[in-house]
PDB file of C-alpha atoms in Angstrom:
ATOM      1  CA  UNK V   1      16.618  22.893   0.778  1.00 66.00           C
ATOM      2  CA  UNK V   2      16.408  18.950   0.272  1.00 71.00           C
ATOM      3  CA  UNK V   3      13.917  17.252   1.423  1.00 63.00           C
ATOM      4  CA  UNK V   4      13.468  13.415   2.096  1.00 74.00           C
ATOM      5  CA  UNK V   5      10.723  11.069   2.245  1.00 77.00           C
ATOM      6  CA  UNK V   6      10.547   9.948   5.788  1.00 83.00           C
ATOM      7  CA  UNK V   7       7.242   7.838   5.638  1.00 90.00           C
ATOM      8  CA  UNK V   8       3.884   7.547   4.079  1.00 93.00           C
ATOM      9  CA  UNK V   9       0.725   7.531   6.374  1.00 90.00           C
ATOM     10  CA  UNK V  10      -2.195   6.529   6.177  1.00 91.00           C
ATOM     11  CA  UNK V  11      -5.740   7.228   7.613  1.00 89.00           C
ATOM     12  CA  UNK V  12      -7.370   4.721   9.719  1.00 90.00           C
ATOM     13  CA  UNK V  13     -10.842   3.972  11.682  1.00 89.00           C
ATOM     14  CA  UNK V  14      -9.385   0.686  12.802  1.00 91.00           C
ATOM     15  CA  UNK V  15      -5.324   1.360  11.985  1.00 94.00           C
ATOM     16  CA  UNK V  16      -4.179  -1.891  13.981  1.00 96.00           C
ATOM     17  CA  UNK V  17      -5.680  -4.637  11.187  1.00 96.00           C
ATOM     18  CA  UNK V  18      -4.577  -2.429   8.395  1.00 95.00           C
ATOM     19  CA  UNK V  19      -0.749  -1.751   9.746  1.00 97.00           C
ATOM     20  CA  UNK V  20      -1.060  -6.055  10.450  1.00 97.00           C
ATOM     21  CA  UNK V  21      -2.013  -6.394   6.996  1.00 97.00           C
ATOM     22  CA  UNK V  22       0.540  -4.088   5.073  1.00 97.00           C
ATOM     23  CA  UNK V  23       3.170  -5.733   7.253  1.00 98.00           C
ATOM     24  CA  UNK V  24       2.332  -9.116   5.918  1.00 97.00           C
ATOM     25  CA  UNK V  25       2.916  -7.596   2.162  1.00 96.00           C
ATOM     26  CA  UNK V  26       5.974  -6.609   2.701  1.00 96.00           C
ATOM     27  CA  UNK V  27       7.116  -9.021   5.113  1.00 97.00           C
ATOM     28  CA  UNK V  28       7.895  -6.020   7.741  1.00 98.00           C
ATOM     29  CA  UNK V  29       7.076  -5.600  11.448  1.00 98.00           C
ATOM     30  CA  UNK V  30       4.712  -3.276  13.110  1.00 98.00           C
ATOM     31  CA  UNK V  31       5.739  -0.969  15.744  1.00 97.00           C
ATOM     32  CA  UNK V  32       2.540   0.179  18.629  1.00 95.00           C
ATOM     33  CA  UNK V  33       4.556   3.008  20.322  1.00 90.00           C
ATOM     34  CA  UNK V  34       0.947   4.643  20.861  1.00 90.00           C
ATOM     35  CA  UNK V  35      -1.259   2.000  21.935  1.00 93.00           C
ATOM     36  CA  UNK V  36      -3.125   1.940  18.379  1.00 93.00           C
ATOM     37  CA  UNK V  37      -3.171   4.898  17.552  1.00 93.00           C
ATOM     38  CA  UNK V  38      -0.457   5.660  15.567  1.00 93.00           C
ATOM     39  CA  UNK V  39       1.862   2.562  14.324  1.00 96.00           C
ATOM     40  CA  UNK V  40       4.814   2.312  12.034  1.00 96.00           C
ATOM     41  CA  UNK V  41       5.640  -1.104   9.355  1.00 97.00           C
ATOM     42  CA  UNK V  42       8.993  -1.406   8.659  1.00 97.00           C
ATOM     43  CA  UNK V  43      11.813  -3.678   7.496  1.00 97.00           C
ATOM     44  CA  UNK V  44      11.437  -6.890   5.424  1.00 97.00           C
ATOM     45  CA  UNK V  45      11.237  -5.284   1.505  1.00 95.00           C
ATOM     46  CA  UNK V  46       9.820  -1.920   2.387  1.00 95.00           C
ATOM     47  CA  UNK V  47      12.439   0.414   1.029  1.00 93.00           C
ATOM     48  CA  UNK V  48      10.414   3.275   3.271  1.00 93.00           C
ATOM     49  CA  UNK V  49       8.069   3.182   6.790  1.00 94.00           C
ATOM     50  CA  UNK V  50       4.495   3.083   6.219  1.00 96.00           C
ATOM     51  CA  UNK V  51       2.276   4.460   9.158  1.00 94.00           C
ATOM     52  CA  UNK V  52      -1.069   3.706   9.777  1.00 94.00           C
ATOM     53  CA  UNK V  53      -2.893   6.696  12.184  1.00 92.00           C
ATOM     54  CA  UNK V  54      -6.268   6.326  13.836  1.00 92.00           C
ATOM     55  CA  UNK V  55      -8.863   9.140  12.791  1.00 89.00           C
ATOM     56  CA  UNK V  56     -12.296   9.184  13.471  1.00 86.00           C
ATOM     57  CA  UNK V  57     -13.480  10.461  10.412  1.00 80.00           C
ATOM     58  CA  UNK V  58     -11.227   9.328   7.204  1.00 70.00           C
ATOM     59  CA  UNK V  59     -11.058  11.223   4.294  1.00 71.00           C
ATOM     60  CA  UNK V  60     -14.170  10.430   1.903  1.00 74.00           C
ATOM     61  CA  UNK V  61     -14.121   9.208  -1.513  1.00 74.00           C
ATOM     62  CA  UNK V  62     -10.833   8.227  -3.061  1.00 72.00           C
ATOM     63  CA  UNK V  63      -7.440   8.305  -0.720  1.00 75.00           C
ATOM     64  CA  UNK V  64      -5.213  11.098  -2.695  1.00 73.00           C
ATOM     65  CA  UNK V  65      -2.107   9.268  -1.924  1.00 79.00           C
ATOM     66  CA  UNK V  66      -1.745   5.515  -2.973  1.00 85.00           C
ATOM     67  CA  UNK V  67       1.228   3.114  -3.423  1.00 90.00           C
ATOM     68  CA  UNK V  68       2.681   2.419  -6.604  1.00 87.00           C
ATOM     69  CA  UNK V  69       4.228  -1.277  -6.099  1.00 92.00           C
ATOM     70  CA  UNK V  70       6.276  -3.175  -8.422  1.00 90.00           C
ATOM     71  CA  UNK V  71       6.455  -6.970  -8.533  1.00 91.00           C
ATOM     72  CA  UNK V  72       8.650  -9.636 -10.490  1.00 90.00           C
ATOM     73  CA  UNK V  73       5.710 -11.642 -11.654  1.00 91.00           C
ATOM     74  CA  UNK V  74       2.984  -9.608 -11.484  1.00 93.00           C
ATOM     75  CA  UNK V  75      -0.012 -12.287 -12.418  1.00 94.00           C
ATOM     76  CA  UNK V  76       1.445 -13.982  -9.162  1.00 95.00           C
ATOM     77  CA  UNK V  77       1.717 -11.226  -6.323  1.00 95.00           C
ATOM     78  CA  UNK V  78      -1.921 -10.155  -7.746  1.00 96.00           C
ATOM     79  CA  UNK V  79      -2.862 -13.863  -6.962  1.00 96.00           C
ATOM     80  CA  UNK V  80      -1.042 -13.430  -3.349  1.00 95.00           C
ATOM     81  CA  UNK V  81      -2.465 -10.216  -2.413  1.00 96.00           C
ATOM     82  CA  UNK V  82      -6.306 -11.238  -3.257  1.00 97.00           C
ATOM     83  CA  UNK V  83      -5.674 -14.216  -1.398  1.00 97.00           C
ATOM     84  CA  UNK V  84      -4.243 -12.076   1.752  1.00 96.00           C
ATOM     85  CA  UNK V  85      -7.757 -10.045   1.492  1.00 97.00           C
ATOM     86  CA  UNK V  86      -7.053  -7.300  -1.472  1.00 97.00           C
ATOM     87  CA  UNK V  87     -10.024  -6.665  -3.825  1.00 97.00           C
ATOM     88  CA  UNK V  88      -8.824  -6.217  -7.478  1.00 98.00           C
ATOM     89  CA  UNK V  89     -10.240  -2.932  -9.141  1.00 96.00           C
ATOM     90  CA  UNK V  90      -8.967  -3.147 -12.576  1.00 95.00           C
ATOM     91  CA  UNK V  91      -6.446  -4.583 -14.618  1.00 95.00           C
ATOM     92  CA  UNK V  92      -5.096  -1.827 -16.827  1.00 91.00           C
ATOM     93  CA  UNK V  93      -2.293  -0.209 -19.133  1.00 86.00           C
ATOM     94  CA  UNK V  94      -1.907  -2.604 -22.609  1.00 83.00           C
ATOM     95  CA  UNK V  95       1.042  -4.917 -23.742  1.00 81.00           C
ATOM     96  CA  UNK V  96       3.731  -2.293 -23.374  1.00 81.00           C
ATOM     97  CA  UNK V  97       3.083  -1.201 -19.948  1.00 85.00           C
ATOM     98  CA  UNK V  98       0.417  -3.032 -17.454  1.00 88.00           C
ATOM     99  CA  UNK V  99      -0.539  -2.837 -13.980  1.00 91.00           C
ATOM    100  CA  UNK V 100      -3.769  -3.632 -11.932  1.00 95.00           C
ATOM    101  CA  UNK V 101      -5.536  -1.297  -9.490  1.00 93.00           C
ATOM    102  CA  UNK V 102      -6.468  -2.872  -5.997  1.00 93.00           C
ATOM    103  CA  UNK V 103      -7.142  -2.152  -2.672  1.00 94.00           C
ATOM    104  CA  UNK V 104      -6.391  -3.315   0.849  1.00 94.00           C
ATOM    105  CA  UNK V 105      -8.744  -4.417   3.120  1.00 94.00           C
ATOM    106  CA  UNK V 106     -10.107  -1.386   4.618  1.00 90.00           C
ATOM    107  CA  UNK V 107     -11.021   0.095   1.338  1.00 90.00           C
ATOM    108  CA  UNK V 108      -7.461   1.764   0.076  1.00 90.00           C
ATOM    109  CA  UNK V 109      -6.666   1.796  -3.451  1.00 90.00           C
ATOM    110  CA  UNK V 110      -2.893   0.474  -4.639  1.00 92.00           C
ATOM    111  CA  UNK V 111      -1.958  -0.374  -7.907  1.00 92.00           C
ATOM    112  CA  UNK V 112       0.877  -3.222  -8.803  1.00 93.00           C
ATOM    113  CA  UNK V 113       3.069  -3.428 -12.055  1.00 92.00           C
ATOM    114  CA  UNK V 114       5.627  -5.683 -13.249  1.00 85.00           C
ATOM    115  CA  UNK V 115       9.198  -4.398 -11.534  1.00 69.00           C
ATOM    116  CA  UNK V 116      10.839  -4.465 -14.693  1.00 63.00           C
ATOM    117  CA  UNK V 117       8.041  -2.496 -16.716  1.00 52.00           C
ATOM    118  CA  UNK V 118       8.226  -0.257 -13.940  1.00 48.00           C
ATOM    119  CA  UNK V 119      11.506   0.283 -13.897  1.00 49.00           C
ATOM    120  CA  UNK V 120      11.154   1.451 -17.266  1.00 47.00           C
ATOM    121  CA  UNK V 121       8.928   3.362 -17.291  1.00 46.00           C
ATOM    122  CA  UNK V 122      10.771   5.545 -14.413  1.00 40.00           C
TER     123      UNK V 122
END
């Protein structure tokens, strides 16, 4: 058996300002097949689709499944996203490996290292 990663999805009250968002990261473009229910962002530098579905009750607490991002200058795409409407959690890891916690506008925690420290570290 081989499996592949075909997208990560996401749970949604409001799924159409979240999918806009995310798209705007990444420089990608939504696709609405289901009238806002269900929508895809893809292209630009996602290497993957993200999908953004519309539930009426989202999981509680902490999502369970969160994006691990990688960035050339990290200080500076931490500056972008806040800017773009992320909320910065923490800043954590120490001088050999660092990367800060944030999350999107609707609540959804994703963390950001330096591309080459995570490269490394993988």
């Amino acid at each position: 058996m081989a499996l592949t990663l075909g997208m990560i999805t996401t749970d949604s009250a409001d799924p159409v300002p979240l999918a806009t968002w995310w798209a705007g990261q990444f420089d990608a473009e939504v696709a609405d097949p289901y009238g806002g229910e269900f929508l895809l962002v893809r292209g630009g530098t996602l290497p993957i689709a993200l999908a953004f579905q519309k539930v009426d009750d989202p999981t509680p607490g902490k999502n369970r499944l969160h994006l691990d991002l990688g960035a050339p200058d990290l200080d500076a795409e931490v500056e972008r996203l806040v800017a773009g409407g992320a909320t910065v959690v923490a800043r954590r890891g120490d001088e050999s490996f660092a990367w800060v916690t944030l999350t999107d506008p609707a609540g959804n925690e994703f963390c950001v290292a330096g591309a080459d420290e995570a490269a490394a570290e993988l």
